[in-house]
């Protein structure tokens, strides 16, 4: 048995570190060892419990109601508010869209109006539920354009979405205007606070300026907030909170139309581990408001120092409203090379591709744990810029750009994808598995000149080739 666990630890060495504050995407680190231990032990204690039936596992229902209650206070929710714990931000978003669709059964071709900066989970919801995403460009401030949103709303609209904040740029959309617009048309307004919902309330308590985005804003009908982000809980939980039980009703599902138990679900999962819920509950109980306030003070000190100290060659795309910083490079260096250079220096910063005419950017999700090494982060950013300048910009051969531009992703065969992936440096040999080049900048530069549709198709082909079962021999 120990042998298997030792092998697990060995496997994990290849992964990004989840502690230490040097991984600035995917993970959120409080920097407090007790928080990790308590979360981990709670997950382990509840790994076998099943949230399928709260009457059989009443402790899970109690923990869920506690957690939603804590969130309701953060979200300025009225007494009528109700909520559910989901498996993550994507599930919360999917359910917000599904609920809006199913609350308007008379609309035959439902649509939702979203800003171009909305999280990709809404495009997934559109894909799953047949709700057209009407995408509206953002203004020069990277925030949703209210007039353009109003112009895109029509009889088919079942949902207007705002972000608090957007993932890519870290700014809060004009929620009061979006919500008023939705309310005036009798449409739902969802605020995607997946990444900001647990930290912005504490920013406000610290006296920082926070644009309005909670249920205190009239017309906001639901809010998603991820506990596995800035509640610093183990992975696997998010909350979807509705202003009233009536708004939540279409989310619930029951089926008695089979010979087994009557299936009764509040969310998309049926059998669900009690582990993530117990982990989130335990961490939130342990930290409480005072703990989160202190963590918010740390993370915002880190954000302020990063924004103030960005080295020459880089600049902040837009002053962040929350804990996410987007950086852009001047013409002396390129973002993808800076990301590679940061990796060499022990940091993970996330490249974001060019979009709608805007250049590539570097994304930083700042954690409380990052505060203790902010000076090192800034020094390493400066030396990464210097190294990227010395290396020169990665450029893609104009002939390759023209070739890529002429490709129709829908018309490509599997052989074409094999060739394209090999040419882009992702996988030369499909059986080689995850053979990523040490430096990703050339790959990213190539992907960056591809259209979003081609990039999606190529990366799906890549993922497909990575995902192959390992069979025992013989
Ligand atoms: C993270 C995030 C999501 C999706 O959440 P997952 O937990 O990754 O499924 C949705 N919206 C925003 C703004 C996010 O940051």
XYZ file of C-alpha atoms and ligand atoms in Angstrom:
489
model
C 0.000 0.000 0.000
C 2.795 2.422 0.944
C 4.381 1.530 -2.323
C 1.360 2.805 -4.274
C 1.304 6.060 -2.360
C 5.022 6.479 -2.956
C 4.388 6.033 -6.659
C 1.649 8.670 -6.495
C 4.058 11.135 -4.926
C 6.581 10.363 -7.644
C 3.998 10.996 -10.353
C 3.041 14.278 -8.769
C 6.581 15.638 -9.103
C 5.863 16.400 -12.765
C 2.925 18.650 -11.833
C 2.868 22.352 -11.131
C 3.335 23.048 -7.415
C 0.050 23.859 -5.672
C 1.827 25.519 -2.762
C 4.413 28.251 -2.512
C 2.583 31.064 -4.311
C 4.638 30.682 -7.510
C 1.890 29.119 -9.627
C -0.157 32.093 -10.812
C -3.021 30.256 -12.482
C -5.035 27.101 -11.713
C -4.218 27.102 -7.991
C -5.014 29.467 -5.132
C -2.750 29.236 -2.141
C -3.532 30.743 1.236
C 0.020 30.039 2.360
C -1.405 28.718 5.643
C -0.435 25.079 6.276
C -3.400 24.561 8.635
C -5.847 25.487 5.903
C -4.412 22.828 3.620
C -4.325 20.188 6.311
C -7.885 20.810 7.457
C -9.208 20.821 3.899
C -7.353 17.636 3.050
C -8.492 15.782 6.165
C -12.113 16.807 5.635
C -11.994 15.631 2.001
C -10.549 12.307 3.102
C -13.134 11.856 5.865
C -16.001 12.359 3.396
C -14.551 10.738 0.266
C -17.053 7.890 0.457
C -20.152 9.858 1.474
C -22.784 10.364 -1.182
C -24.551 13.681 -1.719
C -27.121 11.904 -3.871
C -29.567 11.636 -0.988
C -29.423 14.291 1.736
C -31.863 12.355 3.918
C -29.326 9.518 4.118
C -26.367 11.873 4.621
C -27.891 14.719 6.618
C -24.475 16.108 7.537
C -23.911 16.966 3.884
C -27.147 18.947 3.738
C -26.204 20.764 6.929
C -22.774 21.676 5.551
C -24.290 22.860 2.273
C -26.782 25.107 4.047
C -24.004 26.533 6.238
C -21.834 27.252 3.250
C -24.613 28.906 1.254
C -25.548 30.934 4.321
C -21.987 32.205 4.679
C -21.968 33.124 0.988
C -25.345 34.896 1.245
C -23.804 37.298 3.754
C -20.896 37.998 1.401
C -23.234 38.515 -1.543
C -25.667 40.924 0.203
C -28.374 38.370 -0.508
C -31.950 39.040 0.614
C -33.644 36.660 3.073
C -35.354 34.970 0.131
C -32.051 33.793 -1.384
C -31.247 30.111 -1.852
C -28.259 28.320 -3.290
C -26.596 25.061 -4.181
C -23.089 23.722 -3.999
C -21.845 22.547 -7.392
C -18.649 20.849 -8.523
C -17.052 24.045 -9.850
C -17.521 27.305 -11.669
C -18.365 25.620 -14.936
C -21.225 23.656 -13.386
C -22.555 26.807 -11.702
C -22.470 28.633 -15.038
C -24.056 25.721 -16.902
C -26.908 25.623 -14.405
C -27.441 29.387 -14.542
C -27.868 29.130 -18.313
C -29.991 25.970 -18.154
C -32.256 27.538 -15.532
C -32.723 30.692 -17.597
C -33.535 28.638 -20.670
C -36.025 26.380 -18.906
C -37.753 29.265 -17.138
C -38.806 30.515 -20.587
C -40.168 27.423 -22.333
C -42.121 29.544 -24.815
C -38.917 30.949 -26.328
C -38.114 28.519 -29.115
C -34.601 29.735 -29.994
C -33.288 31.147 -26.738
C -30.244 33.411 -26.600
C -28.107 35.110 -23.977
C -26.144 38.322 -24.279
C -22.563 38.137 -23.059
C -19.519 40.386 -23.363
C -16.579 39.109 -25.421
C -14.656 38.809 -22.137
C -17.158 36.387 -20.591
C -15.665 33.102 -19.375
C -15.560 30.305 -21.946
C -17.868 28.282 -19.658
C -20.745 30.307 -21.150
C -19.787 29.118 -24.639
C -19.818 25.604 -23.257
C -23.298 26.220 -21.825
C -24.413 27.548 -25.214
C -23.059 24.398 -26.826
C -24.674 22.032 -24.316
C -28.059 23.671 -23.984
C -28.738 25.147 -27.420
C -28.766 28.716 -26.144
C -27.176 31.095 -28.660
C -24.447 33.276 -27.152
C -24.770 36.789 -28.582
C -21.277 38.128 -28.016
C -20.916 41.876 -27.649
C -17.498 43.575 -27.832
C -16.242 45.292 -24.673
C -15.440 48.991 -24.418
C -11.942 50.486 -24.337
C -11.934 49.843 -20.566
C -12.409 46.076 -21.176
C -15.814 46.222 -19.457
C -19.143 45.138 -20.981
C -20.616 47.781 -23.262
C -24.103 48.501 -21.940
C -25.446 50.145 -25.111
C -24.184 47.277 -27.258
C -25.715 44.802 -24.796
C -29.060 46.624 -24.982
C -28.918 46.525 -28.772
C -28.319 42.765 -28.727
C -31.281 41.981 -26.425
C -34.470 40.890 -28.167
C -37.497 38.601 -27.775
C -35.259 35.523 -27.735
C -33.042 36.731 -24.877
C -33.378 34.695 -21.675
C -30.234 35.868 -19.878
C -27.861 38.821 -19.602
C -24.459 38.057 -18.078
C -21.910 40.255 -16.324
C -18.578 39.274 -14.773
C -17.180 40.307 -11.395
C -14.438 40.279 -12.518
C -13.625 38.898 -15.975
C -10.900 36.246 -15.954
C -8.725 37.632 -18.749
C -8.494 41.269 -17.609
C -9.675 41.244 -14.002
C -12.209 44.075 -14.241
C -15.820 44.173 -13.063
C -18.528 44.813 -15.672
C -21.093 47.611 -15.101
C -23.462 45.306 -13.201
C -26.087 47.936 -12.156
C -26.622 48.970 -15.779
C -26.686 45.398 -17.094
C -29.059 44.264 -14.340
C -31.380 47.241 -14.867
C -31.471 46.508 -18.573
C -32.349 42.865 -17.909
C -34.952 43.731 -15.283
C -36.647 46.243 -17.577
C -37.153 43.422 -20.085
C -38.124 40.826 -17.468
C -34.944 38.842 -18.210
C -32.628 37.097 -15.760
C -29.235 38.639 -14.998
C -26.440 36.343 -13.875
C -23.278 37.735 -12.297
C -20.295 35.458 -12.843
C -18.318 36.102 -9.681
C -16.668 32.679 -9.845
C -13.233 34.157 -9.293
C -14.068 37.402 -7.502
C -17.049 36.499 -5.369
C -15.136 35.405 -2.296
C -12.506 38.145 -2.338
C -14.302 41.325 -3.469
C -16.518 41.511 -0.345
C -13.374 41.533 1.787
C -11.751 44.100 -0.511
C -14.742 46.339 0.195
C -14.399 45.746 3.951
C -10.746 46.773 3.649
C -11.944 50.058 2.198
C -10.864 49.423 -1.374
C -13.095 50.772 -4.142
C -15.216 47.887 -5.461
C -17.805 48.493 -8.182
C -21.295 47.219 -7.222
C -21.929 43.622 -8.289
C -23.832 41.768 -5.518
C -27.541 41.117 -4.844
C -27.582 44.676 -3.465
C -27.907 45.570 -7.153
C -31.555 45.390 -8.234
C -32.139 43.021 -11.104
C -29.307 40.585 -10.314
C -31.092 37.224 -10.231
C -28.187 34.813 -9.627
C -24.501 34.823 -8.756
C -21.850 32.108 -9.117
C -18.871 32.057 -6.763
C -16.182 29.391 -6.580
C -15.061 28.207 -3.183
C -12.179 26.323 -4.818
C -10.682 29.669 -5.869
C -10.481 32.493 -3.313
C -12.131 30.606 -0.463
C -8.849 28.623 -0.670
C -10.808 25.352 -0.370
C -9.775 22.029 -1.950
C -10.804 21.646 -5.601
C -14.350 20.638 -6.464
C -16.814 23.223 -5.159
C -18.581 26.365 -6.301
C -21.852 27.982 -5.279
C -24.771 29.069 -7.404
C -26.999 31.449 -5.446
C -30.409 32.630 -6.655
C -32.375 35.604 -5.393
C -35.485 33.432 -4.775
C -36.438 29.734 -4.667
C -38.672 30.310 -7.731
C -35.633 31.337 -9.773
C -33.838 28.158 -8.736
C -36.733 25.772 -9.398
C -35.916 24.848 -13.049
C -32.440 23.771 -11.928
C -33.865 20.882 -9.902
C -34.476 17.531 -11.560
C -36.537 14.538 -10.523
C -37.233 11.297 -12.301
C -39.589 8.624 -11.001
C -39.924 7.140 -14.475
C -37.919 3.976 -13.961
C -38.034 1.012 -11.585
C -35.225 2.260 -9.303
C -35.138 4.985 -6.631
C -36.745 8.302 -7.494
C -33.790 10.311 -8.655
C -33.836 13.773 -7.145
C -30.998 16.179 -7.899
C -30.292 19.817 -7.155
C -27.329 20.004 -9.548
C -25.906 18.131 -12.552
C -24.228 15.397 -10.580
C -26.224 12.619 -9.012
C -23.908 10.461 -6.944
C -21.450 13.017 -5.678
C -18.600 12.730 -3.243
C -19.138 14.475 0.055
C -15.396 15.170 0.091
C -15.214 18.532 -1.722
C -18.214 19.900 0.200
C -16.738 18.818 3.540
C -13.379 20.290 2.501
C -14.946 23.639 1.630
C -17.082 23.664 4.767
C -14.104 22.905 6.997
C -11.874 25.552 5.422
C -14.587 28.214 5.598
C -15.381 27.349 9.225
C -11.689 27.440 10.079
C -10.904 30.754 8.401
C -14.180 32.575 9.003
C -14.631 36.233 8.100
C -11.588 37.321 10.096
C -9.371 34.799 8.314
C -10.587 35.842 4.877
C -10.174 39.508 5.708
C -6.531 38.923 6.621
C -5.949 36.849 3.454
C -7.577 39.598 1.364
C -5.266 42.179 2.939
C -2.284 40.014 1.900
C -3.443 39.307 -1.623
C -4.298 42.945 -2.348
C -0.977 44.119 -0.957
C 0.637 41.690 -3.391
C -1.548 42.924 -6.275
C -0.765 46.582 -5.528
C 2.960 45.895 -5.377
C 2.877 43.939 -8.634
C 0.905 46.664 -10.419
C 3.224 49.371 -9.082
C 6.392 47.421 -9.802
C 5.866 45.978 -13.280
C 9.263 46.239 -15.010
C 9.812 48.225 -18.170
C 8.910 46.251 -21.259
C 5.703 45.105 -19.584
C 2.607 47.064 -18.652
C -0.670 46.348 -16.905
C -3.453 46.050 -19.498
C -6.028 47.711 -17.235
C -5.879 48.509 -13.510
C -7.421 45.417 -11.882
C -10.582 45.598 -9.761
C -9.676 42.326 -8.052
C -6.794 39.874 -7.766
C -6.113 39.156 -11.441
C -3.458 41.049 -13.363
C -3.089 41.007 -17.149
C 0.270 42.156 -18.512
C 1.165 43.086 -22.049
C 4.603 43.442 -23.656
C 5.909 46.375 -25.612
C 7.527 45.697 -28.990
C 10.880 44.821 -27.411
C 9.808 41.378 -26.239
C 7.038 38.859 -26.641
C 4.629 37.559 -24.050
C 5.106 33.875 -24.839
C 8.879 34.069 -24.384
C 8.442 35.948 -21.100
C 6.173 33.093 -19.903
C 8.864 30.542 -20.837
C 11.545 32.570 -19.094
C 9.390 32.801 -15.961
C 9.008 29.037 -16.035
C 12.815 28.703 -16.068
C 12.817 30.858 -12.937
C 10.298 28.649 -11.151
C 7.088 30.583 -11.828
C 3.987 29.630 -13.749
C 2.345 32.601 -15.455
C -0.357 31.921 -18.022
C -0.121 33.003 -21.652
C -3.337 34.396 -23.138
C -3.566 34.450 -26.941
C -4.302 37.539 -28.996
C -8.021 38.104 -29.369
C -10.120 40.368 -31.552
C -7.138 42.486 -32.562
C -5.710 42.816 -29.036
C -2.186 41.430 -28.514
C -1.302 38.392 -26.371
C -1.172 38.960 -22.633
C 0.245 37.302 -19.529
C -2.272 36.342 -16.845
C -1.496 36.355 -13.121
C -4.024 35.028 -10.608
C -2.418 36.369 -7.464
C -2.758 34.378 -4.218
C -2.240 35.451 -0.632
C 0.802 33.157 -0.581
C 2.421 35.203 -3.361
C 2.876 38.210 -1.061
C 5.996 36.806 0.610
C 7.806 36.588 -2.737
C 6.527 39.652 -4.599
C 9.982 41.230 -4.823
C 11.374 38.049 -6.294
C 8.441 37.904 -8.730
C 9.155 41.423 -9.938
C 12.911 40.765 -10.213
C 12.245 37.593 -12.178
C 9.799 39.403 -14.464
C 12.501 42.000 -15.156
C 15.154 39.388 -15.920
C 12.641 37.429 -18.029
C 11.992 40.539 -20.098
C 15.734 41.046 -20.513
C 16.155 37.425 -21.604
C 13.184 37.679 -23.972
C 14.671 40.821 -25.517
C 17.998 39.066 -25.963
C 16.321 36.052 -27.553
C 14.370 38.268 -29.944
C 10.700 37.871 -30.764
C 9.461 34.468 -31.875
C 8.186 34.955 -35.351
C 6.164 32.660 -37.513
C 7.258 32.350 -41.130
C 4.891 34.465 -43.296
C 4.349 31.462 -45.549
C 3.220 29.444 -42.553
C 0.925 32.286 -41.500
C -0.619 32.306 -44.969
C -0.920 28.510 -44.973
C -2.598 28.494 -41.548
C -4.882 31.342 -42.563
C -6.131 29.362 -45.555
C -7.010 26.222 -43.564
C -10.641 25.353 -42.970
C -10.712 23.536 -39.609
C -13.923 21.738 -40.530
C -12.321 20.219 -43.617
C -9.198 18.785 -41.948
C -8.655 15.033 -41.777
C -6.953 13.148 -38.952
C -3.824 12.880 -41.129
C -3.887 16.645 -41.612
C -4.028 17.095 -37.853
C -1.122 14.682 -37.369
C 0.923 16.768 -39.793
C -0.135 20.094 -38.319
C 0.598 19.000 -34.770
C 4.016 17.745 -35.783
C 4.708 21.009 -37.640
C 3.634 23.074 -34.652
C 5.922 21.106 -32.359
C 3.172 19.656 -30.186
C 3.495 15.968 -30.944
C 5.757 14.575 -33.606
C 4.784 11.044 -32.828
C 1.249 10.367 -31.641
C 2.501 7.453 -29.539
C 5.032 9.672 -27.758
C 2.311 11.090 -25.575
C 2.858 14.333 -23.733
C 6.147 15.391 -25.284
C 5.859 19.126 -24.854
C 8.853 21.137 -25.947
C 10.756 22.823 -23.105
C 10.022 26.193 -24.645
C 6.408 26.745 -25.586
C 6.843 30.164 -27.224
C 7.222 28.824 -30.791
C 4.138 26.619 -30.308
C 2.156 29.477 -28.808
C 3.249 31.864 -31.549
C 2.002 29.395 -34.145
C -1.283 28.844 -32.309
C -1.612 32.595 -31.945
C -1.752 33.146 -35.709
C -4.462 30.493 -36.059
C -8.092 31.550 -35.930
C -9.938 30.660 -32.718
C -11.778 27.912 -34.629
C -8.549 26.387 -35.949
C -6.900 26.674 -32.528
C -9.837 24.835 -30.971
C -9.695 22.093 -33.601
C -5.931 21.666 -33.295
C -5.961 21.510 -29.523
C -8.853 19.053 -29.501
C -6.845 16.864 -31.874
C -3.886 17.207 -29.508
C -5.980 16.300 -26.464
C -7.462 13.351 -28.294
C -3.990 12.029 -29.043
C -2.886 12.472 -25.427
C -5.879 10.604 -24.120
C -5.182 6.954 -24.796
C -5.567 4.108 -22.320
C -2.489 2.432 -20.948
C -3.094 -1.332 -21.232
C -1.152 -3.908 -19.355
C 0.893 -6.027 -21.716
C -0.152 -9.559 -22.658
C -12.793 29.873 -13.039
C -13.911 30.618 -13.675
C -15.040 29.954 -14.197
C -15.106 28.453 -14.363
O -14.823 27.785 -13.236
P -14.172 26.325 -13.124
O -14.133 26.175 -11.652
O -12.823 26.367 -13.786
O -15.077 25.341 -13.771
C -16.075 30.744 -14.644
N -15.999 32.089 -14.630
C -14.910 32.744 -14.184
C -14.877 34.235 -14.217
C -13.835 32.034 -13.689
O -12.729 32.673 -13.273
